[in-house]
């Protein structure tokens, strides 16, 4: 279900591809350059909502948004360029795992030169944006994703997060 991607995910993923984009890019490098000119802003500050997923065209106008707004725009652009890319929602892990107060994170995984990369679309330097997935796999827990054809799927990380949430609730009840 859409709500598994985050509280602000209320539309089918085909909706994020509707309408003409005002920004033309010809390469992954140009996608990164455009994103570097965008500002990270929390949904509460922009929309007075805890979680709100902007349409990529709105993001182009505001050039402000949080992780999923950056990621949705980048994912759409990658798909438009024919890059094999997935939009992924999950957790960015700390050394101790998923924190109780963490609300989730959204990023893009793409294939380039037969290698998988994690595209941290909200990073503010190019060297932090694109990393070989094998190098950062332990820092992220994917839970659900959407492929280039807009097919939705779940990762094992979804079950791991559910298990941890149940264990925390159980330990609070017994404490």
Short mmCIF file of C-alpha atoms in Angstrom, two decimals:
data_model
loop_
_atom_site.label_atom_id
_atom_site.label_comp_id
_atom_site.label_asym_id
_atom_site.label_seq_id
_atom_site.Cartn_x
_atom_site.Cartn_y
_atom_site.Cartn_z
CA UNK A 1 0.00 0.00 0.00
CA UNK A 2 1.10 3.58 -0.67
CA UNK A 3 1.16 4.54 3.01
CA UNK A 4 4.03 2.08 3.54
CA UNK A 5 6.29 4.51 1.62
CA UNK A 6 5.62 7.29 4.14
CA UNK A 7 2.72 9.27 5.55
CA UNK A 8 2.89 11.77 2.69
CA UNK A 9 2.73 9.12 -0.02
CA UNK A 10 -0.89 9.42 -1.10
CA UNK A 11 -0.74 9.11 -4.89
CA UNK A 12 0.10 6.29 -7.24
CA UNK A 13 3.64 6.67 -8.54
CA UNK A 14 2.48 7.27 -12.12
CA UNK A 15 1.16 10.66 -10.87
CA UNK A 16 4.72 11.91 -10.29
CA UNK A 17 5.36 11.53 -14.03
CA UNK A 18 2.32 13.56 -15.13
CA UNK A 19 2.83 16.89 -16.84
CA UNK A 20 5.85 18.37 -18.57
CA UNK A 21 8.96 19.06 -16.58
CA UNK A 22 10.33 22.59 -16.78
CA UNK A 23 13.88 21.34 -16.29
CA UNK A 24 15.76 19.64 -19.10
CA UNK A 25 18.68 17.39 -18.22
CA UNK A 26 20.79 15.20 -20.47
CA UNK A 27 22.85 13.25 -17.94
CA UNK A 28 23.12 12.03 -14.39
CA UNK A 29 25.74 14.72 -13.84
CA UNK A 30 23.19 17.40 -14.82
CA UNK A 31 20.64 15.89 -12.40
CA UNK A 32 23.21 16.16 -9.61
CA UNK A 33 24.12 19.74 -10.55
CA UNK A 34 20.48 20.85 -10.51
CA UNK A 35 19.86 19.20 -7.13
CA UNK A 36 22.87 20.98 -5.63
CA UNK A 37 21.00 24.25 -6.21
CA UNK A 38 18.01 23.04 -4.19
CA UNK A 39 17.48 23.60 -0.48
CA UNK A 40 16.57 20.95 2.07
CA UNK A 41 13.42 22.06 3.91
CA UNK A 42 11.12 20.15 6.26
CA UNK A 43 7.50 19.61 5.26
CA UNK A 44 6.24 21.33 8.42
CA UNK A 45 8.03 24.53 7.41
CA UNK A 46 6.87 24.37 3.79
CA UNK A 47 3.37 22.91 4.02
CA UNK A 48 2.47 22.83 7.73
CA UNK A 49 2.20 19.05 7.44
CA UNK A 50 4.35 16.38 9.07
CA UNK A 51 4.86 14.57 5.74
CA UNK A 52 3.93 15.85 2.28
CA UNK A 53 5.24 14.46 -1.02
CA UNK A 54 5.52 17.20 -3.65
CA UNK A 55 4.92 16.60 -7.31
CA UNK A 56 8.28 17.00 -9.14
CA UNK A 57 6.94 20.05 -11.01
CA UNK A 58 6.15 21.75 -7.69
CA UNK A 59 9.63 20.89 -6.47
CA UNK A 60 11.05 22.47 -9.63
CA UNK A 61 9.25 25.71 -8.82
CA UNK A 62 10.08 25.82 -5.10
CA UNK A 63 13.55 24.20 -5.29
CA UNK A 64 12.95 23.32 -1.66
CA UNK A 65 11.87 20.09 -0.05
CA UNK A 66 12.93 17.14 2.05
CA UNK A 67 14.46 13.79 1.09
CA UNK A 68 11.50 12.34 -0.76
CA UNK A 69 10.98 15.51 -2.80
CA UNK A 70 14.61 15.46 -3.94
CA UNK A 71 14.42 11.70 -4.57
CA UNK A 72 11.13 11.78 -6.50
CA UNK A 73 12.46 14.48 -8.81
CA UNK A 74 15.77 12.65 -9.37
CA UNK A 75 14.03 9.29 -9.88
CA UNK A 76 11.71 10.79 -12.51
CA UNK A 77 14.66 12.40 -14.31
CA UNK A 78 16.67 9.16 -14.25
CA UNK A 79 13.73 7.19 -15.66
CA UNK A 80 13.18 9.85 -18.36
CA UNK A 81 16.86 9.46 -19.36
CA UNK A 82 16.47 5.67 -19.59
CA UNK A 83 18.57 5.01 -16.49
CA UNK A 84 17.50 1.88 -14.59
CA UNK A 85 16.49 3.48 -11.28
CA UNK A 86 14.39 2.64 -8.24
CA UNK A 87 12.85 4.98 -5.70
CA UNK A 88 13.49 3.45 -2.27
CA UNK A 89 11.91 4.24 1.08
CA UNK A 90 13.38 2.92 4.30
CA UNK A 91 15.72 3.86 7.09
CA UNK A 92 19.14 5.44 7.21
CA UNK A 93 20.80 3.54 10.02
CA UNK A 94 22.88 4.82 12.88
CA UNK A 95 25.56 2.64 14.46
CA UNK A 96 22.92 1.26 16.82
CA UNK A 97 20.39 0.48 14.08
CA UNK A 98 17.05 2.21 13.50
CA UNK A 99 16.31 4.84 16.10
CA UNK A 100 12.85 4.91 17.63
CA UNK A 101 12.21 8.53 16.67
CA UNK A 102 13.47 8.17 13.08
CA UNK A 103 10.73 8.85 10.58
CA UNK A 104 12.29 7.24 7.54
CA UNK A 105 14.29 8.25 4.53
CA UNK A 106 13.90 8.12 0.73
CA UNK A 107 16.68 7.72 -1.83
CA UNK A 108 17.31 6.37 -5.35
CA UNK A 109 19.18 3.23 -6.34
CA UNK A 110 20.40 3.18 -9.93
CA UNK A 111 22.42 0.98 -12.22
CA UNK A 112 25.34 2.51 -14.06
CA UNK A 113 28.05 0.58 -15.92
CA UNK A 114 26.65 -2.69 -14.54
CA UNK A 115 27.11 -1.51 -10.95
CA UNK A 116 24.45 -0.46 -8.42
CA UNK A 117 24.75 2.98 -6.81
CA UNK A 118 22.92 4.65 -3.98
CA UNK A 119 21.95 8.17 -5.04
CA UNK A 120 21.63 10.31 -1.91
CA UNK A 121 19.69 13.03 -3.71
CA UNK A 122 19.51 15.53 -0.84
CA UNK A 123 23.28 15.54 -0.21
CA UNK A 124 24.90 18.91 -0.78
CA UNK A 125 28.11 17.79 -2.46
CA UNK A 126 28.54 15.60 -5.54
CA UNK A 127 31.01 13.29 -3.84
CA UNK A 128 28.38 12.45 -1.19
CA UNK A 129 25.53 11.96 -3.69
CA UNK A 130 26.52 8.87 -5.65
CA UNK A 131 28.10 5.93 -3.84
CA UNK A 132 28.57 2.29 -4.83
CA UNK A 133 25.75 0.45 -3.08
CA UNK A 134 28.10 -2.22 -1.75
CA UNK A 135 30.10 0.50 0.06
CA UNK A 136 27.08 1.91 1.95
CA UNK A 137 24.72 -1.06 2.19
CA UNK A 138 25.19 -1.33 5.98
CA UNK A 139 24.13 2.32 6.43
CA UNK A 140 20.68 1.92 4.87
CA UNK A 141 17.72 -0.38 5.35
CA UNK A 142 15.46 -0.43 2.29
CA UNK A 143 11.85 -1.29 3.14
CA UNK A 144 9.79 -0.60 0.01
CA UNK A 145 10.61 0.51 -3.51
CA UNK A 146 9.28 1.41 -6.93
CA UNK A 147 11.10 0.43 -10.12
CA UNK A 148 11.42 2.31 -13.42
CA UNK A 149 8.14 0.78 -14.61
CA UNK A 150 6.40 2.04 -11.44
CA UNK A 151 5.98 -1.46 -10.00
CA UNK A 152 5.92 -1.40 -6.20
CA UNK A 153 7.67 -4.01 -4.07
CA UNK A 154 8.92 -4.68 -0.54
CA UNK A 155 12.37 -5.50 0.79
CA UNK A 156 13.24 -7.75 3.71
CA UNK A 157 14.09 -4.56 5.61
CA UNK A 158 10.38 -3.90 5.95
CA UNK A 159 9.96 -7.04 8.05
CA UNK A 160 13.06 -6.27 10.12
CA UNK A 161 11.75 -2.81 10.99
CA UNK A 162 8.34 -4.25 11.94
CA UNK A 163 10.04 -6.78 14.20
CA UNK A 164 12.09 -4.06 15.93
CA UNK A 165 9.00 -1.89 16.44
CA UNK A 166 7.13 -4.80 18.04
CA UNK A 167 10.07 -5.57 20.30
CA UNK A 168 10.25 -1.92 21.46
CA UNK A 169 6.51 -1.85 22.20
CA UNK A 170 6.79 -5.13 24.08
CA UNK A 171 9.74 -3.92 26.17
CA UNK A 172 7.86 -0.69 27.08
CA UNK A 173 4.87 -2.71 28.27
CA UNK A 174 7.04 -4.93 30.47
CA UNK A 175 9.16 -2.07 31.86
#
